[in-house]
Amino acid sequence: MGIRLDEQMLSTLLTQALPFKPEGMAVQIGADGIVAVSVAVQRQTLADSGLVPGDLRTALLFLPERCKVYGAWRVAAQDGALSVQCTRAELAGIALPAAVTDVLSAAIDAALAQYLAEQQIAPQRLVWEAGAVTLCP
């Protein structure tokens, strides 16, 4: 017995968690425990999000007006909570530094923790399938 999260539910959860307003979010849940997310975002929205640290803000000027953001995270159950580890993150095809992926991962962690609290579940294991994951107590 557990709670099943499909790609649509996770997309809704992540849309609320991201520090910018995404456009056209696509979420893929793999049977291998990897969750991949791709979105489009306006360059100015990204600049206003606080996601890009000061030393990288100049680089934003060279990006197209609308950029694709892609990230992949390995998700695991640990001590009744979920943990995420970024395996890959790109903005307009350019790898993002750890300072940026850490902020994204923290936002995702917080959203997942809030969801677990609302659902009153402390997952001990995850059952993966293509397109969904079941959180098992």
PDB file of C-alpha atoms in Angstrom:
ATOM      1  CA  MET A   1       0.000   0.000   0.000  1.00  0.00           C
ATOM      2  CA  GLY A   2       1.320   3.445  -0.832  1.00  0.00           C
ATOM      3  CA  ILE A   3       0.799   6.604  -2.815  1.00  0.00           C
ATOM      4  CA  ARG A   4       1.347   6.522  -6.558  1.00  0.00           C
ATOM      5  CA  LEU A   5       2.749   9.634  -8.237  1.00  0.00           C
ATOM      6  CA  ASP A   6       2.432   9.799 -11.999  1.00  0.00           C
ATOM      7  CA  GLU A   7       4.125  12.261 -14.344  1.00  0.00           C
ATOM      8  CA  GLN A   8       1.173  14.687 -14.375  1.00  0.00           C
ATOM      9  CA  MET A   9       0.985  14.853 -10.569  1.00  0.00           C
ATOM     10  CA  LEU A  10       4.730  15.354 -10.316  1.00  0.00           C
ATOM     11  CA  SER A  11       4.609  18.060 -12.989  1.00  0.00           C
ATOM     12  CA  THR A  12       2.026  19.982 -10.951  1.00  0.00           C
ATOM     13  CA  LEU A  13       4.108  19.615  -7.794  1.00  0.00           C
ATOM     14  CA  LEU A  14       7.293  20.779  -9.525  1.00  0.00           C
ATOM     15  CA  THR A  15       5.599  23.743 -11.208  1.00  0.00           C
ATOM     16  CA  GLN A  16       4.776  25.062  -7.745  1.00  0.00           C
ATOM     17  CA  ALA A  17       8.310  24.375  -6.459  1.00  0.00           C
ATOM     18  CA  LEU A  18      10.437  25.974  -9.158  1.00  0.00           C
ATOM     19  CA  PRO A  19      11.805  29.458  -8.455  1.00  0.00           C
ATOM     20  CA  PHE A  20      10.615  30.614 -11.896  1.00  0.00           C
ATOM     21  CA  LYS A  21       7.462  30.260 -13.967  1.00  0.00           C
ATOM     22  CA  PRO A  22       8.031  27.366 -16.372  1.00  0.00           C
ATOM     23  CA  GLU A  23       6.405  26.989 -19.775  1.00  0.00           C
ATOM     24  CA  GLY A  24       5.571  23.656 -21.355  1.00  0.00           C
ATOM     25  CA  MET A  25       6.861  21.393 -18.601  1.00  0.00           C
ATOM     26  CA  ALA A  26       7.468  17.757 -19.488  1.00  0.00           C
ATOM     27  CA  VAL A  27       8.236  15.220 -16.756  1.00  0.00           C
ATOM     28  CA  GLN A  28       9.466  11.702 -17.383  1.00  0.00           C
ATOM     29  CA  ILE A  29       9.606   9.146 -14.594  1.00  0.00           C
ATOM     30  CA  GLY A  30      11.887   6.268 -15.502  1.00  0.00           C
ATOM     31  CA  ALA A  31      11.769   2.741 -14.154  1.00  0.00           C
ATOM     32  CA  ASP A  32      15.432   3.280 -13.209  1.00  0.00           C
ATOM     33  CA  GLY A  33      14.638   5.831 -10.474  1.00  0.00           C
ATOM     34  CA  ILE A  34      15.513   8.885 -12.560  1.00  0.00           C
ATOM     35  CA  VAL A  35      13.082  11.776 -12.943  1.00  0.00           C
ATOM     36  CA  ALA A  36      13.801  14.023 -15.926  1.00  0.00           C
ATOM     37  CA  VAL A  37      12.248  17.447 -16.321  1.00  0.00           C
ATOM     38  CA  SER A  38      12.369  19.823 -19.270  1.00  0.00           C
ATOM     39  CA  VAL A  39      10.806  23.261 -19.398  1.00  0.00           C
ATOM     40  CA  ALA A  40      11.109  26.478 -21.330  1.00  0.00           C
ATOM     41  CA  VAL A  41      11.677  29.750 -19.539  1.00  0.00           C
ATOM     42  CA  GLN A  42      12.017  33.361 -20.593  1.00  0.00           C
ATOM     43  CA  ARG A  43      15.529  34.758 -20.139  1.00  0.00           C
ATOM     44  CA  GLN A  44      14.234  37.688 -18.048  1.00  0.00           C
ATOM     45  CA  THR A  45      12.159  35.384 -15.863  1.00  0.00           C
ATOM     46  CA  LEU A  46      15.268  33.332 -15.212  1.00  0.00           C
ATOM     47  CA  ALA A  47      17.264  36.456 -14.374  1.00  0.00           C
ATOM     48  CA  ASP A  48      14.562  37.588 -11.931  1.00  0.00           C
ATOM     49  CA  SER A  49      14.305  34.159 -10.257  1.00  0.00           C
ATOM     50  CA  GLY A  50      17.439  34.451  -8.131  1.00  0.00           C
ATOM     51  CA  LEU A  51      18.490  31.069  -9.455  1.00  0.00           C
ATOM     52  CA  VAL A  52      21.523  32.355 -11.350  1.00  0.00           C
ATOM     53  CA  PRO A  53      24.299  33.578  -9.032  1.00  0.00           C
ATOM     54  CA  GLY A  54      25.869  37.007  -9.616  1.00  0.00           C
ATOM     55  CA  ASP A  55      28.996  35.742 -11.356  1.00  0.00           C
ATOM     56  CA  LEU A  56      26.878  33.968 -14.004  1.00  0.00           C
ATOM     57  CA  ARG A  57      24.296  36.709 -14.577  1.00  0.00           C
ATOM     58  CA  THR A  58      26.332  38.247 -17.400  1.00  0.00           C
ATOM     59  CA  ALA A  59      26.188  34.911 -19.231  1.00  0.00           C
ATOM     60  CA  LEU A  60      22.383  35.245 -19.356  1.00  0.00           C
ATOM     61  CA  LEU A  61      22.781  38.099 -21.837  1.00  0.00           C
ATOM     62  CA  PHE A  62      24.109  35.643 -24.417  1.00  0.00           C
ATOM     63  CA  LEU A  63      21.192  33.216 -24.123  1.00  0.00           C
ATOM     64  CA  PRO A  64      18.196  33.249 -26.447  1.00  0.00           C
ATOM     65  CA  GLU A  65      15.082  35.076 -25.210  1.00  0.00           C
ATOM     66  CA  ARG A  66      13.371  31.736 -24.539  1.00  0.00           C
ATOM     67  CA  CYS A  67      15.599  28.987 -23.131  1.00  0.00           C
ATOM     68  CA  LYS A  68      15.189  25.286 -22.551  1.00  0.00           C
ATOM     69  CA  VAL A  69      16.041  24.028 -19.066  1.00  0.00           C
ATOM     70  CA  TYR A  70      16.634  20.307 -18.590  1.00  0.00           C
ATOM     71  CA  GLY A  71      17.409  18.403 -15.428  1.00  0.00           C
ATOM     72  CA  ALA A  72      17.548  14.814 -14.263  1.00  0.00           C
ATOM     73  CA  TRP A  73      17.457  13.687 -10.651  1.00  0.00           C
ATOM     74  CA  ARG A  74      17.886  10.345  -8.933  1.00  0.00           C
ATOM     75  CA  VAL A  75      15.222  10.055  -6.243  1.00  0.00           C
ATOM     76  CA  ALA A  76      15.540   7.778  -3.217  1.00  0.00           C
ATOM     77  CA  ALA A  77      13.665   7.101   0.011  1.00  0.00           C
ATOM     78  CA  GLN A  78      15.776   7.650   3.086  1.00  0.00           C
ATOM     79  CA  ASP A  79      14.644   7.663   6.733  1.00  0.00           C
ATOM     80  CA  GLY A  80      10.998   8.282   5.832  1.00  0.00           C
ATOM     81  CA  ALA A  81      11.793  11.157   3.468  1.00  0.00           C
ATOM     82  CA  LEU A  82      12.691  11.566  -0.180  1.00  0.00           C
ATOM     83  CA  SER A  83      16.097  12.768  -1.288  1.00  0.00           C
ATOM     84  CA  VAL A  84      17.038  14.010  -4.733  1.00  0.00           C
ATOM     85  CA  GLN A  85      20.449  14.054  -6.346  1.00  0.00           C
ATOM     86  CA  CYS A  86      20.968  15.964  -9.576  1.00  0.00           C
ATOM     87  CA  THR A  87      22.611  13.800 -12.227  1.00  0.00           C
ATOM     88  CA  ARG A  88      22.452  16.342 -15.045  1.00  0.00           C
ATOM     89  CA  ALA A  89      21.209  19.886 -15.550  1.00  0.00           C
ATOM     90  CA  GLU A  90      21.442  22.140 -18.593  1.00  0.00           C
ATOM     91  CA  LEU A  91      20.310  25.568 -19.670  1.00  0.00           C
ATOM     92  CA  ALA A  92      20.146  26.039 -23.445  1.00  0.00           C
ATOM     93  CA  GLY A  93      22.371  22.960 -23.800  1.00  0.00           C
ATOM     94  CA  ILE A  94      25.036  24.280 -21.395  1.00  0.00           C
ATOM     95  CA  ALA A  95      25.760  22.331 -18.200  1.00  0.00           C
ATOM     96  CA  LEU A  96      24.718  24.209 -15.068  1.00  0.00           C
ATOM     97  CA  PRO A  97      27.165  24.599 -12.172  1.00  0.00           C
ATOM     98  CA  ALA A  98      26.557  22.979  -8.791  1.00  0.00           C
ATOM     99  CA  ALA A  99      25.557  26.340  -7.256  1.00  0.00           C
ATOM    100  CA  VAL A 100      22.511  26.403  -9.546  1.00  0.00           C
ATOM    101  CA  THR A 101      21.641  22.699  -9.356  1.00  0.00           C
ATOM    102  CA  ASP A 102      21.835  22.878  -5.554  1.00  0.00           C
ATOM    103  CA  VAL A 103      19.154  25.608  -5.519  1.00  0.00           C
ATOM    104  CA  LEU A 104      16.939  23.614  -7.887  1.00  0.00           C
ATOM    105  CA  SER A 105      17.424  20.421  -5.866  1.00  0.00           C
ATOM    106  CA  ALA A 106      16.608  22.237  -2.612  1.00  0.00           C
ATOM    107  CA  ALA A 107      13.359  23.572  -4.123  1.00  0.00           C
ATOM    108  CA  ILE A 108      12.407  20.080  -5.278  1.00  0.00           C
ATOM    109  CA  ASP A 109      13.313  18.600  -1.864  1.00  0.00           C
ATOM    110  CA  ALA A 110      11.110  21.188  -0.120  1.00  0.00           C
ATOM    111  CA  ALA A 111       8.158  20.533  -2.430  1.00  0.00           C
ATOM    112  CA  LEU A 112       8.436  16.775  -1.933  1.00  0.00           C
ATOM    113  CA  ALA A 113       8.708  17.165   1.862  1.00  0.00           C
ATOM    114  CA  GLN A 114       5.575  19.339   1.888  1.00  0.00           C
ATOM    115  CA  TYR A 115       3.711  16.812  -0.261  1.00  0.00           C
ATOM    116  CA  LEU A 116       4.719  13.952   2.069  1.00  0.00           C
ATOM    117  CA  ALA A 117       3.586  15.938   5.112  1.00  0.00           C
ATOM    118  CA  GLU A 118       0.222  16.689   3.477  1.00  0.00           C
ATOM    119  CA  GLN A 119      -0.246  13.036   2.541  1.00  0.00           C
ATOM    120  CA  GLN A 120       0.990  11.905   5.969  1.00  0.00           C
ATOM    121  CA  ILE A 121       3.352   9.330   4.543  1.00  0.00           C
ATOM    122  CA  ALA A 122       6.956   8.537   5.431  1.00  0.00           C
ATOM    123  CA  PRO A 123       8.177   6.412   2.514  1.00  0.00           C
ATOM    124  CA  GLN A 124      10.609   3.639   3.315  1.00  0.00           C
ATOM    125  CA  ARG A 125      10.939   2.418  -0.264  1.00  0.00           C
ATOM    126  CA  LEU A 126      10.017   3.428  -3.781  1.00  0.00           C
ATOM    127  CA  VAL A 127       8.602   1.186  -6.478  1.00  0.00           C
ATOM    128  CA  TRP A 128       9.487   2.536  -9.919  1.00  0.00           C
ATOM    129  CA  GLU A 129       7.792   1.931 -13.240  1.00  0.00           C
ATOM    130  CA  ALA A 130       7.917   3.855 -16.489  1.00  0.00           C
ATOM    131  CA  GLY A 131       5.706   6.897 -15.948  1.00  0.00           C
ATOM    132  CA  ALA A 132       5.092   6.548 -12.205  1.00  0.00           C
ATOM    133  CA  VAL A 133       6.558   5.875  -8.784  1.00  0.00           C
ATOM    134  CA  THR A 134       4.804   4.422  -5.737  1.00  0.00           C
ATOM    135  CA  LEU A 135       5.827   5.710  -2.305  1.00  0.00           C
ATOM    136  CA  CYS A 136       5.588   2.796   0.106  1.00  0.00           C
ATOM    137  CA  PRO A 137       5.443   3.190   3.907  1.00  0.00           C
TER     138      PRO A 137
END
